[in-house]
Coordinates of C-alpha atoms in Angstrom, one line a residue:
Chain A
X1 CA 27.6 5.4 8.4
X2 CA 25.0 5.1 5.7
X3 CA 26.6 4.6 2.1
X4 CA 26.2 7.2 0.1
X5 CA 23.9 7.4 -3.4
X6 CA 23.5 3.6 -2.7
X7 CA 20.2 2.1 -2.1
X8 CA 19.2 -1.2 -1.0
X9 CA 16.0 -1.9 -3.6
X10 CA 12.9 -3.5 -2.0
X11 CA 11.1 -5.1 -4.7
X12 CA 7.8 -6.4 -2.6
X13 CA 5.4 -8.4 -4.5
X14 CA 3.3 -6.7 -7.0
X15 CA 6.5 -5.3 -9.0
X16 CA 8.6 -8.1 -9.3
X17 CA 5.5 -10.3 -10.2
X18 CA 3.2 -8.7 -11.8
X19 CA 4.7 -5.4 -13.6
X20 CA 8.5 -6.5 -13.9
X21 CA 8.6 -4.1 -16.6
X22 CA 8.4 -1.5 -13.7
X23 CA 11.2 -3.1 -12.2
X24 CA 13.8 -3.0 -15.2
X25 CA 12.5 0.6 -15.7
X26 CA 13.7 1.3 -12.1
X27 CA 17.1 -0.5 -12.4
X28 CA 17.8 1.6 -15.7
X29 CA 16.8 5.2 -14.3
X30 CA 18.8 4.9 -11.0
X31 CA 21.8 3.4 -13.4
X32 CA 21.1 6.0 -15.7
X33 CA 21.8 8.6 -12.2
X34 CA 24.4 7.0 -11.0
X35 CA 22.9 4.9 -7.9
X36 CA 24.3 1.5 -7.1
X37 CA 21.2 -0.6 -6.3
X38 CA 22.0 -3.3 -3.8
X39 CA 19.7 -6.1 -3.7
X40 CA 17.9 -7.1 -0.4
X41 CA 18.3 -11.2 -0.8
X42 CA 15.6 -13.4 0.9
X43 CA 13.4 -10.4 1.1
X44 CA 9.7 -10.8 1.6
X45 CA 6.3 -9.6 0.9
X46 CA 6.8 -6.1 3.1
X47 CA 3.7 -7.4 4.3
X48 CA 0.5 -5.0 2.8
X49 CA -0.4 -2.8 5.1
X50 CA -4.2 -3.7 3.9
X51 CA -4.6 -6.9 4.9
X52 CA -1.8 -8.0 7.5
X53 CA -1.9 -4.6 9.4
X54 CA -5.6 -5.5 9.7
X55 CA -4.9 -8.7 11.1
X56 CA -2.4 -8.4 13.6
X57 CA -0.3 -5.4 14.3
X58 CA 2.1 -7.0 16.0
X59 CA 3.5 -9.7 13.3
X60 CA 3.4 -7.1 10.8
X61 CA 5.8 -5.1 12.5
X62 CA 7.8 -8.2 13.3
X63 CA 7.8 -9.0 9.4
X64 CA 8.4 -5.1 7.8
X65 CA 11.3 -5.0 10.5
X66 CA 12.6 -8.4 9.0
X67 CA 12.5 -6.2 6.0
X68 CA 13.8 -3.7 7.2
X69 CA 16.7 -5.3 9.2
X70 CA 18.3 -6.7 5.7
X71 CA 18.8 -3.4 4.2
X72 CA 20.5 -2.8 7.4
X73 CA 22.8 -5.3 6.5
X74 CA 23.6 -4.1 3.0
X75 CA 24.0 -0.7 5.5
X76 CA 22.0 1.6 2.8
X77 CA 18.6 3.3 2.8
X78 CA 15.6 0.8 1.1
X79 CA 14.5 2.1 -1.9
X80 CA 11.0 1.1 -3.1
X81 CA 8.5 2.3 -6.2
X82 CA 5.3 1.7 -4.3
X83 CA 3.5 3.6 -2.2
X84 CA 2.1 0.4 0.0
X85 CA 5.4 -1.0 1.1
X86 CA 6.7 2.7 1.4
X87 CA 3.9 2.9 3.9
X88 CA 4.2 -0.3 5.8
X89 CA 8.1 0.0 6.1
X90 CA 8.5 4.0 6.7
X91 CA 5.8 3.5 9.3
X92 CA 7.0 0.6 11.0
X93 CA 10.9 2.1 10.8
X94 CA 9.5 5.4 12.3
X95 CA 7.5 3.6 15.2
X96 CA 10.4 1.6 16.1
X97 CA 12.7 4.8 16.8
X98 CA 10.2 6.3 18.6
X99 CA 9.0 3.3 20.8
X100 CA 12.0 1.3 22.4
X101 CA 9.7 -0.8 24.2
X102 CA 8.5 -1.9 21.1
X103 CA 11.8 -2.4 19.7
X104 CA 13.0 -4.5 22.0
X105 CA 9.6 -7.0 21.8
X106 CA 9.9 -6.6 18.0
X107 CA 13.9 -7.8 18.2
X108 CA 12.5 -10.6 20.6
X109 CA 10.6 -12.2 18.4
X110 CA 12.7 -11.1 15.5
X111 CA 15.1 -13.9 16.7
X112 CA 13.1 -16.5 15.6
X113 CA 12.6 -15.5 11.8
X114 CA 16.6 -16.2 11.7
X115 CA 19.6 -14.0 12.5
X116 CA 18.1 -10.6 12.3
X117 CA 18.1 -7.4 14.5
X118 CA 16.6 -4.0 13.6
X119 CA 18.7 -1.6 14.7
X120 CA 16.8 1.7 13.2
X121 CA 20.3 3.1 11.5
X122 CA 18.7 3.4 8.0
X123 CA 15.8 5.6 6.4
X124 CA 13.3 4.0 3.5
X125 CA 13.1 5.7 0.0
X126 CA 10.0 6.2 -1.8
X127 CA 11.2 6.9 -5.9
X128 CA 9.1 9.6 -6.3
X129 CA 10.8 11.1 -3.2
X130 CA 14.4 10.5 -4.7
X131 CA 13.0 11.6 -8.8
X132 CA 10.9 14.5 -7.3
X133 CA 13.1 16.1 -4.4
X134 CA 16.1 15.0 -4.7
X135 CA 17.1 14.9 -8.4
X136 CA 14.2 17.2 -8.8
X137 CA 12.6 18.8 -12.0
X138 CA 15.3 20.7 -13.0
X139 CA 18.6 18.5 -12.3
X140 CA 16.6 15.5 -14.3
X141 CA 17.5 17.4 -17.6
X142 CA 20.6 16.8 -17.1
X143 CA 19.8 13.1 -17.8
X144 CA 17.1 12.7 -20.2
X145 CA 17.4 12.3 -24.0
X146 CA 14.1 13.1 -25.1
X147 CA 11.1 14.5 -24.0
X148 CA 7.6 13.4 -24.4
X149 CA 4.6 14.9 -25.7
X150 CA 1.4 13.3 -24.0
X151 CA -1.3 14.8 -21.4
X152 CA -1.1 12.7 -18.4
X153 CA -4.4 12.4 -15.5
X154 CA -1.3 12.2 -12.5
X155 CA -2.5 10.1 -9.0
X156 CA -0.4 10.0 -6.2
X157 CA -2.0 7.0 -4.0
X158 CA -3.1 7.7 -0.9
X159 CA -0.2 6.4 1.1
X160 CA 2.8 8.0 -1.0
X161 CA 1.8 11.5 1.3
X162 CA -0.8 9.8 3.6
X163 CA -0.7 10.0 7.1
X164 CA 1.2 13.5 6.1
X165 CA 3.0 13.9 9.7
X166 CA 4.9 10.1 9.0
X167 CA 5.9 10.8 5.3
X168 CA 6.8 15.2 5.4
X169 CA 7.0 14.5 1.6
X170 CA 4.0 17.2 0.6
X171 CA 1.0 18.5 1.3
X172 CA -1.6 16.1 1.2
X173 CA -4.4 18.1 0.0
X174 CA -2.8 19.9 -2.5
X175 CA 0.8 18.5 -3.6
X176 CA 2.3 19.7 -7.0
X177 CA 5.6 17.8 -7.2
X178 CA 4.6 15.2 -9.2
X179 CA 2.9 17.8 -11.7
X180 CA 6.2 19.3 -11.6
X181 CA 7.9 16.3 -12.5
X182 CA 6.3 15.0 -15.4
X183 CA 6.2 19.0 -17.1
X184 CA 9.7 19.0 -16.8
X185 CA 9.9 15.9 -19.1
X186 CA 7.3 17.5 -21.8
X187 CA 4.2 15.9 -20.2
X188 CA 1.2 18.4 -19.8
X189 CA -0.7 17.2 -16.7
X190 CA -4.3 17.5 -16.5
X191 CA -6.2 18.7 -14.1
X192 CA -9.8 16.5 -13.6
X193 CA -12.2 16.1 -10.9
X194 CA -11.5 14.8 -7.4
X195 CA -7.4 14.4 -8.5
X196 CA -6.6 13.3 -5.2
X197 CA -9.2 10.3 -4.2
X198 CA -8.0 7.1 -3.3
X199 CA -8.2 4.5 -6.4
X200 CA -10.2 2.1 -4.4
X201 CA -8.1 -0.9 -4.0
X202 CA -6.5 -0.1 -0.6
X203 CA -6.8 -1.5 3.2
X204 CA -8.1 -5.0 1.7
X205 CA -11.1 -3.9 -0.3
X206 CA -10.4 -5.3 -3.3
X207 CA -9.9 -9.0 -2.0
X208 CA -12.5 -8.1 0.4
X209 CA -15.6 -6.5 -1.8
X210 CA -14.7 -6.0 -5.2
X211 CA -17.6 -4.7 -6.2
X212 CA -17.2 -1.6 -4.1
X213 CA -13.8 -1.4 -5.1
X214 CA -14.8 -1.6 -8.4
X215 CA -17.5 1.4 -7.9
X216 CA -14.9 3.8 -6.6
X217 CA -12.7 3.1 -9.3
X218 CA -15.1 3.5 -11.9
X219 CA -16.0 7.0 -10.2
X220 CA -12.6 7.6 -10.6
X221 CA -11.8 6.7 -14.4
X222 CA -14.8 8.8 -15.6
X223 CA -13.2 11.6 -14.2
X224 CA -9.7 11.1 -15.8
X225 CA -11.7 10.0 -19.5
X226 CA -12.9 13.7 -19.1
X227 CA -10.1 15.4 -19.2
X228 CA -9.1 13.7 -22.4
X229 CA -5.4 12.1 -20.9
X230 CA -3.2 10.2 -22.9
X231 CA -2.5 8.4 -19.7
X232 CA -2.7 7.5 -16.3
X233 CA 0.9 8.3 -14.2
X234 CA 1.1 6.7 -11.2
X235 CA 4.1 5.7 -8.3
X236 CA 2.5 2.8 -7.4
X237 CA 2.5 -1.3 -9.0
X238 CA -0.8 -1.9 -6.7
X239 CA -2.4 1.4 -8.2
X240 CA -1.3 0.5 -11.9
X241 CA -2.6 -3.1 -10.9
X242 CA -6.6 -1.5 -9.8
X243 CA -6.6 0.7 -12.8
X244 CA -4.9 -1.4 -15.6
X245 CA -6.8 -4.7 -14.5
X246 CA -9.5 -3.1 -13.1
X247 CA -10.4 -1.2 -16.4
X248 CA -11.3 -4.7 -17.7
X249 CA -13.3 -5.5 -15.0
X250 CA -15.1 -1.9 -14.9
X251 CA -15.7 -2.5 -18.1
X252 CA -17.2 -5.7 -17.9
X253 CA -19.8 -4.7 -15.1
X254 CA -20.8 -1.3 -16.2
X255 CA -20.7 -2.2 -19.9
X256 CA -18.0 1.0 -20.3
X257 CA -15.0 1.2 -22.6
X258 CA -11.7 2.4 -20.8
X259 CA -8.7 1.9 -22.2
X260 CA -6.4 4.1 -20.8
X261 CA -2.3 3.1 -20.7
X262 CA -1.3 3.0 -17.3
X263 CA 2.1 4.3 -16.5
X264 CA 4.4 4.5 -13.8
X265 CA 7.2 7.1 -12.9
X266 CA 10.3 4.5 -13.1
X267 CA 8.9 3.8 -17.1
X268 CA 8.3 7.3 -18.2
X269 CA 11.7 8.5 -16.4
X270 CA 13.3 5.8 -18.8
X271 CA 11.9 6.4 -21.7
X272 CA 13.3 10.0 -21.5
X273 CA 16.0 8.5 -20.6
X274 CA 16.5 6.5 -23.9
X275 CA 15.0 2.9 -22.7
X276 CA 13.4 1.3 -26.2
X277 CA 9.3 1.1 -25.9
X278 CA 9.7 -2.4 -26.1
X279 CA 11.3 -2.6 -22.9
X280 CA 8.9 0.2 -21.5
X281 CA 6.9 -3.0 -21.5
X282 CA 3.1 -1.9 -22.0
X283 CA 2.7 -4.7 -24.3
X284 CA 2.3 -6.6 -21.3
X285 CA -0.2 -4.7 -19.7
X286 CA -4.2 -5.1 -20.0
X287 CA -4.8 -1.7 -21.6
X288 CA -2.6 0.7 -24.1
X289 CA -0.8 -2.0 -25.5
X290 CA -0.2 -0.3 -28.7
X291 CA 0.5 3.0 -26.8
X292 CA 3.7 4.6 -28.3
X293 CA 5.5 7.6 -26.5
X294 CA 5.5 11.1 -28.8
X295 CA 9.1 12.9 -29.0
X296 CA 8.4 16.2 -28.0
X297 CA 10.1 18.5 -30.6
X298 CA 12.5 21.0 -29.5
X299 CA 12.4 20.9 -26.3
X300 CA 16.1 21.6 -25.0
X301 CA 16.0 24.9 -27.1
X302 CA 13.4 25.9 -24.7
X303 CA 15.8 25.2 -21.9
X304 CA 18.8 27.0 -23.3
X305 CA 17.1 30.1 -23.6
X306 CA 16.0 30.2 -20.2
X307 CA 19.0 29.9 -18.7
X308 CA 20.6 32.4 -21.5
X309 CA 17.9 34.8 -19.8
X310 CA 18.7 34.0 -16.4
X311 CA 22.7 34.8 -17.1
X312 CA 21.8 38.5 -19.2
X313 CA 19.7 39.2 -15.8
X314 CA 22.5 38.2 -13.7
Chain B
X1 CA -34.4 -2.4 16.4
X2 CA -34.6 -5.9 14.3
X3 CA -34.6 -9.0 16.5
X4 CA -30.8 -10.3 15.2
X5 CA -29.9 -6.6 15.8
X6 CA -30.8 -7.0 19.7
X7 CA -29.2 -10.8 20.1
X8 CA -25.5 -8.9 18.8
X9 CA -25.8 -6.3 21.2
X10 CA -26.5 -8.9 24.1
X11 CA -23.1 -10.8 23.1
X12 CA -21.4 -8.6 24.3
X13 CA -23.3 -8.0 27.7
X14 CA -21.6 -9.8 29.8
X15 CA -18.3 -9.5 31.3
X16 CA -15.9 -12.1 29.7
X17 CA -16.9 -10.6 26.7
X18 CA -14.6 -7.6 27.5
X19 CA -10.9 -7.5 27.0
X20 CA -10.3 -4.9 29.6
X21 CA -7.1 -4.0 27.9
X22 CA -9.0 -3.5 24.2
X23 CA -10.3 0.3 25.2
X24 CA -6.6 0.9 26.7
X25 CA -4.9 -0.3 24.0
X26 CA -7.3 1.6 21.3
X27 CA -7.1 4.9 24.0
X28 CA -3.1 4.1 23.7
X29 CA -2.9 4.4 20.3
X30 CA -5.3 7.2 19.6
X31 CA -7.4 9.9 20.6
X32 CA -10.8 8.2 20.6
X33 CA -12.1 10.0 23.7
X34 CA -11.3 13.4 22.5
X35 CA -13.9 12.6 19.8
X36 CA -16.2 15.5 19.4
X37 CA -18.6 13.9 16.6
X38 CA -18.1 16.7 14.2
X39 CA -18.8 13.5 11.9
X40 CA -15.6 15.1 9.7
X41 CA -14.5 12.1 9.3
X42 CA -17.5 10.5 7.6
X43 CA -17.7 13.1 5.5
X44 CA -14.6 13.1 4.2
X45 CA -14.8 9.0 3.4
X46 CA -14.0 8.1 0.5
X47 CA -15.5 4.3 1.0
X48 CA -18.4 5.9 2.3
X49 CA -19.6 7.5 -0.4
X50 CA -20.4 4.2 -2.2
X51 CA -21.3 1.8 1.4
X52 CA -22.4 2.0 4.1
X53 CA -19.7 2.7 6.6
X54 CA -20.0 5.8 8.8
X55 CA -16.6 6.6 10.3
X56 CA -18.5 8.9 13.2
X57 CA -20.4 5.9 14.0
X58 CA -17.3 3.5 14.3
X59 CA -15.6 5.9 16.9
X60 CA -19.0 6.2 19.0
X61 CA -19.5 2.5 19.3
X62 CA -15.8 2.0 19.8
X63 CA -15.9 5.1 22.6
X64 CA -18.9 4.2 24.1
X65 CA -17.6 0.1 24.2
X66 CA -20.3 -0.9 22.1
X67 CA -18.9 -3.9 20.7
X68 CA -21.2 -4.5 18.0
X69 CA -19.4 -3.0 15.8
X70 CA -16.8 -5.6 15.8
X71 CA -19.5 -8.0 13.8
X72 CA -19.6 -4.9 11.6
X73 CA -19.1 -5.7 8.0
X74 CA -18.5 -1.6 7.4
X75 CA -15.0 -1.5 9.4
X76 CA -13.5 -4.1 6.3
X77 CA -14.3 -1.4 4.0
X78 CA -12.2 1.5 4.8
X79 CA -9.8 1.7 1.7
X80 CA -7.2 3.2 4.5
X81 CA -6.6 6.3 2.4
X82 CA -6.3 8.5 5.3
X83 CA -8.3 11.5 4.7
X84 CA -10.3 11.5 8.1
X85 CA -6.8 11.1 9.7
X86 CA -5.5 13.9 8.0
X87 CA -8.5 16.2 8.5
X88 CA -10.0 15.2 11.9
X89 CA -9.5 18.6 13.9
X90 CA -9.7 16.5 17.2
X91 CA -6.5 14.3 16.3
X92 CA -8.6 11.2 16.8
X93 CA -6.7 9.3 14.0
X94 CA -9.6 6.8 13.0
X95 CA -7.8 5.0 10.1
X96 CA -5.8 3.8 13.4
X97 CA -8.7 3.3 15.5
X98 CA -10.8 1.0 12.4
X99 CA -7.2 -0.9 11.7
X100 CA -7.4 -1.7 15.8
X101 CA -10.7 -3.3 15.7
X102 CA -10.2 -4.8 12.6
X103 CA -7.4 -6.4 14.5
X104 CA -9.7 -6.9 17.6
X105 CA -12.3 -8.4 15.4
X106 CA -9.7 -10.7 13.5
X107 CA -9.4 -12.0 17.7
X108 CA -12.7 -13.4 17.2
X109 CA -12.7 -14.9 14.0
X110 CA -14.3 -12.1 11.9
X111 CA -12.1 -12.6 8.9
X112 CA -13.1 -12.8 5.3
X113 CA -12.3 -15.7 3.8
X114 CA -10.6 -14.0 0.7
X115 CA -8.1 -12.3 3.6
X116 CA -7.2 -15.4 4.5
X117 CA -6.4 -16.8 1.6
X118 CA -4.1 -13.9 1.4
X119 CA -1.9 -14.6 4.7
X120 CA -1.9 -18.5 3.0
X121 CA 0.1 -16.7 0.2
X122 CA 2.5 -15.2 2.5
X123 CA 3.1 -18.4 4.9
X124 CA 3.8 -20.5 1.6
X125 CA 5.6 -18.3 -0.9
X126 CA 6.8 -15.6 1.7
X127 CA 4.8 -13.2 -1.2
X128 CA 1.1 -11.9 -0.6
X129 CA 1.3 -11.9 -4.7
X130 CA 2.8 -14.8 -5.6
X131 CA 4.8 -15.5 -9.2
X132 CA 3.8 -17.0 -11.6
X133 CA 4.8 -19.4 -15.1
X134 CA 3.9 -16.2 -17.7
X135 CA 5.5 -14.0 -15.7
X136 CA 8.6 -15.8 -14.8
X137 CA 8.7 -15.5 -19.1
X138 CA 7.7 -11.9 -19.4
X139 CA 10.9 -11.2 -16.5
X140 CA 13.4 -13.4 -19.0
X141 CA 12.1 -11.3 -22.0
X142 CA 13.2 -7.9 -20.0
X143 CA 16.5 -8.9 -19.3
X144 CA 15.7 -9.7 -15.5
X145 CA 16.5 -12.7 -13.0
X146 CA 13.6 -15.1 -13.9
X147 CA 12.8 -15.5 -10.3
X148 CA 13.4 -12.4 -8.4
X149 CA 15.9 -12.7 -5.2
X150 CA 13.6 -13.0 -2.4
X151 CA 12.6 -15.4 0.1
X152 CA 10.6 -17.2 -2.7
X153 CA 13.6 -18.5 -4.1
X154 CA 15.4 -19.7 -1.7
X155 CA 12.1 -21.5 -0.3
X156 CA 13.5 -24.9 -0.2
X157 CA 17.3 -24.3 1.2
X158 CA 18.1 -25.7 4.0
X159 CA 16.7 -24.2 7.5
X160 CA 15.1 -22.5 4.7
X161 CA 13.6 -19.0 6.5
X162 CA 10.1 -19.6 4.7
X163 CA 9.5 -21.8 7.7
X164 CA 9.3 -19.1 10.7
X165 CA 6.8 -17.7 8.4
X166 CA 4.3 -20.7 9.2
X167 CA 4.0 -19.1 12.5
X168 CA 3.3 -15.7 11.6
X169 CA -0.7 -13.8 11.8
X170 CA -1.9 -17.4 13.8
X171 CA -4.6 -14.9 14.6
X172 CA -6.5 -16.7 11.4
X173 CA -6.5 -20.2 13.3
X174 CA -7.0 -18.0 16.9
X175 CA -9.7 -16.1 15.4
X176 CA -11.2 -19.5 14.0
X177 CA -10.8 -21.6 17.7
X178 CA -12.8 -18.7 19.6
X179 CA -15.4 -19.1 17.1
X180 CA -15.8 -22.4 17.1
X181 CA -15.8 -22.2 21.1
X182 CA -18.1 -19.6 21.2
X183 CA -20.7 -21.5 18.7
X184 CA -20.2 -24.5 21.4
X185 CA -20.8 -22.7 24.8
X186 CA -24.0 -21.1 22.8
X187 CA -25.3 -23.9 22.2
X188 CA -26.0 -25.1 26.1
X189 CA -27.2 -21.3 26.8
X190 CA -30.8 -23.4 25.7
X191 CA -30.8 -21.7 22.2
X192 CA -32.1 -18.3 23.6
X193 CA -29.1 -16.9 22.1
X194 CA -29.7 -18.3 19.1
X195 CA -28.0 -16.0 16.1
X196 CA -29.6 -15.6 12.7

């Protein structure tokens, strides 16, 4: 059996060292909500479904199930905050349980990365699964301290809903739950045009032509500087990687001026949940450095008379 | 039809060039030959609006074994983000079928060399991102393990598992010895065919 409201927390590569400041934002919320968080020791890179899917199938499997195969030690579900390693490890899990021949040549060669089996008796977490769906829009109040008042441009990432038939998270052409989400802690979202496009860095295009990479994201930014956002919400370290770092370099080709704050789920969630800005950690980003989170004024009043409503109907 | 165009096309005439289990592996995994070139697919790229890579084309060639399009630069630019998979009414899946040959073209040494690099990373620091000294600080400052618990850290125990890892994606130094034995076995077809 699974342990409950425990997770085993995948950290992958571009979190732990790049944006750490995503990863102490993660630890806090799921404190914060009562989730142990286990760690997955000797953990890898999960590897990119970009680059090591393109190269060989077969050892990328072998290394996601490696992965995998330690949280199946710690016997509790992976957790993970980005939507590439969600991808590689919920697809390779899924494939595995449906494909014993696979399995078994996967187990095979598993043998010689050290003692490791995958056994396929755990499921992997995305946290905008767990923040979205499970705790959901309106259980989060329960949790939060403050509110804030900012307009955010929202982007999923392709692979967070993407193939839609492996993750059943959403509707991939037109999800709201992430709009949903950050309402519910006093963000507005804003709509702008083409909300859903990929941000250009995935499936090895930014190692491998970075000037095309570059031109999607620059598509990309004009349309969220439209609608005027205070900034860019994301679920993913390699999509706050492409627009934080790549504003810089967008801005160095085309001669532009973006400087939006990127900022993901795990450090809004804790700011509302009382984390200091400091530790919020966009000093350490390239853009928004200075950026400082608005308390939203009155907000629970709001709350209490909607649910006063809801009783006089009742 | 440029001259180099023709010589790529001729590579691949001949029988050893075929891997008779590429199209059954490719038909395996998706629906290639229930393509109906509806050309969804390119339409809805999201690479393609900015390059040159036509998703409709890709599935033809592969279909039709046309193996040119394994020296295809195109196929390394699909940002995988899915959208023909999700919208192709045929079920063809062709993020699947371009992440095949990409795998098929890796085979045969058509790697980038910034890729490479990138499975280096991984064989070395068990990390396709590796850590670094200003990090390591910024991790102290947030109240964090300065070296996160993975493989990284316990690099040099003993038996250390980093090492199984040297063995993992050989297709780099595969991809690199075909190459090379290919460029040899060209050279005593008395240069006629010679590539640009």
């Amino acid at each position: 059996m699974v342990k409950e409201n425990t997770f085993s927390f995948f950290l992958g590569c571009i979190m732990p060292n790049r944006y750490p400041q995503i990863e102490s934002a993660t630890r806090f919320v799921m404190k914060k909500l009562g989730f142990t968080l286990m760690e997955m020791e000797r953990a890898t890179c999960c590897p990119a479904p970009g680059v090591f899917r393109s190269f060989d199938k077969s050892d990328w499997m072998v290394a996601a199930a490696r992965n995998i195969a330690i949280a199946e030690k710690n016997d509790a579900d992976i957790l993970t905050v980005c939507n590439g390693c969600f991808g590689t490890l919920i697809d390779v899990n899924k494939h595995l349980k449906s494909d014993p021949e696979m399995a078994a040549k996967v187990n095979e060669k598993l043998k010689e990365m050290g003692d490791y089996q995958w056994k396929g008796t755990i499921r992997v977490r995305h946290i905008a699964e767990i923040l979205g769906f499970e705790v959901g829009p309106t259980e989060i109040q329960k949790y939060i301290v403050r509110k804030a008042e900012a307009r955010a441009a929202v982007h999923y990432g392709c692979h967070l809903l993407k193939p839609s038939r492996i993750r059943q998270l959403a509707s991939p052409e037109i999800p709201t739950f992430l709009e949903e989400y950050v309402e519910a802690l006093g963000v507005k979202s804003v709509d702008f045009a083409q909300k859903l496009t990929c941000c250009g860095a995935g499936g090895g295009v930014l190692s491998f032509d970075k000037n095309t990479s570059m031109k999607i994201l620059k598509e990309k930014l004009g349309h969220m500087q439209a609608a005027n956002p205070d900034f860019i919400f994301d679920t993913c370290p390699f999509c706050q990687l492409q627009f934080d770092g790549g504003q810089t370099t967008v801005n160095e080709i085309y001669g532009t001026n973006f400087d939006i704050p990127v900022i993901h789920m795990s450090q809004l969630t804790a700011w509302c949940m009382g984390m200091d800005m400091e530790k919020i950690g966009l000093q350490y980003q390239a853009h928004g450095k200075d950026y400082q989170f608005k308390e939203l004024k009155e907000p629970m009043e709001k709350v209490s008379i909607k649910e006063k409503s809801i009783e006089g109907a009742g | 039809m440029t001259e180099s165009e023709i010589s790529i096309k001729r590579k691949y005439k001949k029988l050893e060039d075929f891997d008779p289990q590429f199209f059954e592996n490719i038909a395996r995994r998706s629906n290639i030959f229930s393509c109906i070139q509806c050309g969804t697919c390119t339409a809805s790229c999201e690479s393609g609006r900015w390059t040159a890579i036509r998703t409709r084309q890709i599935v033809r060639k592969a279909a039709l074994g046309d193996l040119s399009v394994l020296e295809d630069p195109d196929i390394w630019l699909c940002t995988t983000c899915y959208n023909c998979y999700e919208r192709c009414p045929r079920d063809v899946r062709p993020t699947d079928v371009i992440i095949d040959l990409r795998n098929y073209a890796s085979e045969i040494g058509n790697m980038s060399p910034n890729h490479t690099a990138v499975v280096g990373y991984l064989r070395s620091t068990g990390h396709a991102v590796p850590i670094n000294d200003k990090i390591i600080r910024q991790r102290e400052a947030l109240g964090l393990d300065p070296i996160p618990p993975t493989l990284y850290k316990y690099r040099d125990e003993e038996n250390s598992e980093i090492i199984p890892f040297h063995k993992l994606f050989r297709v780099v130094e595969r991809g690199k010895e075909y190459k090379e034995r290919k460029a040899n076995s060209r050279k005593n077809l008395d240069g006629f065919e010679k590539l640009s």
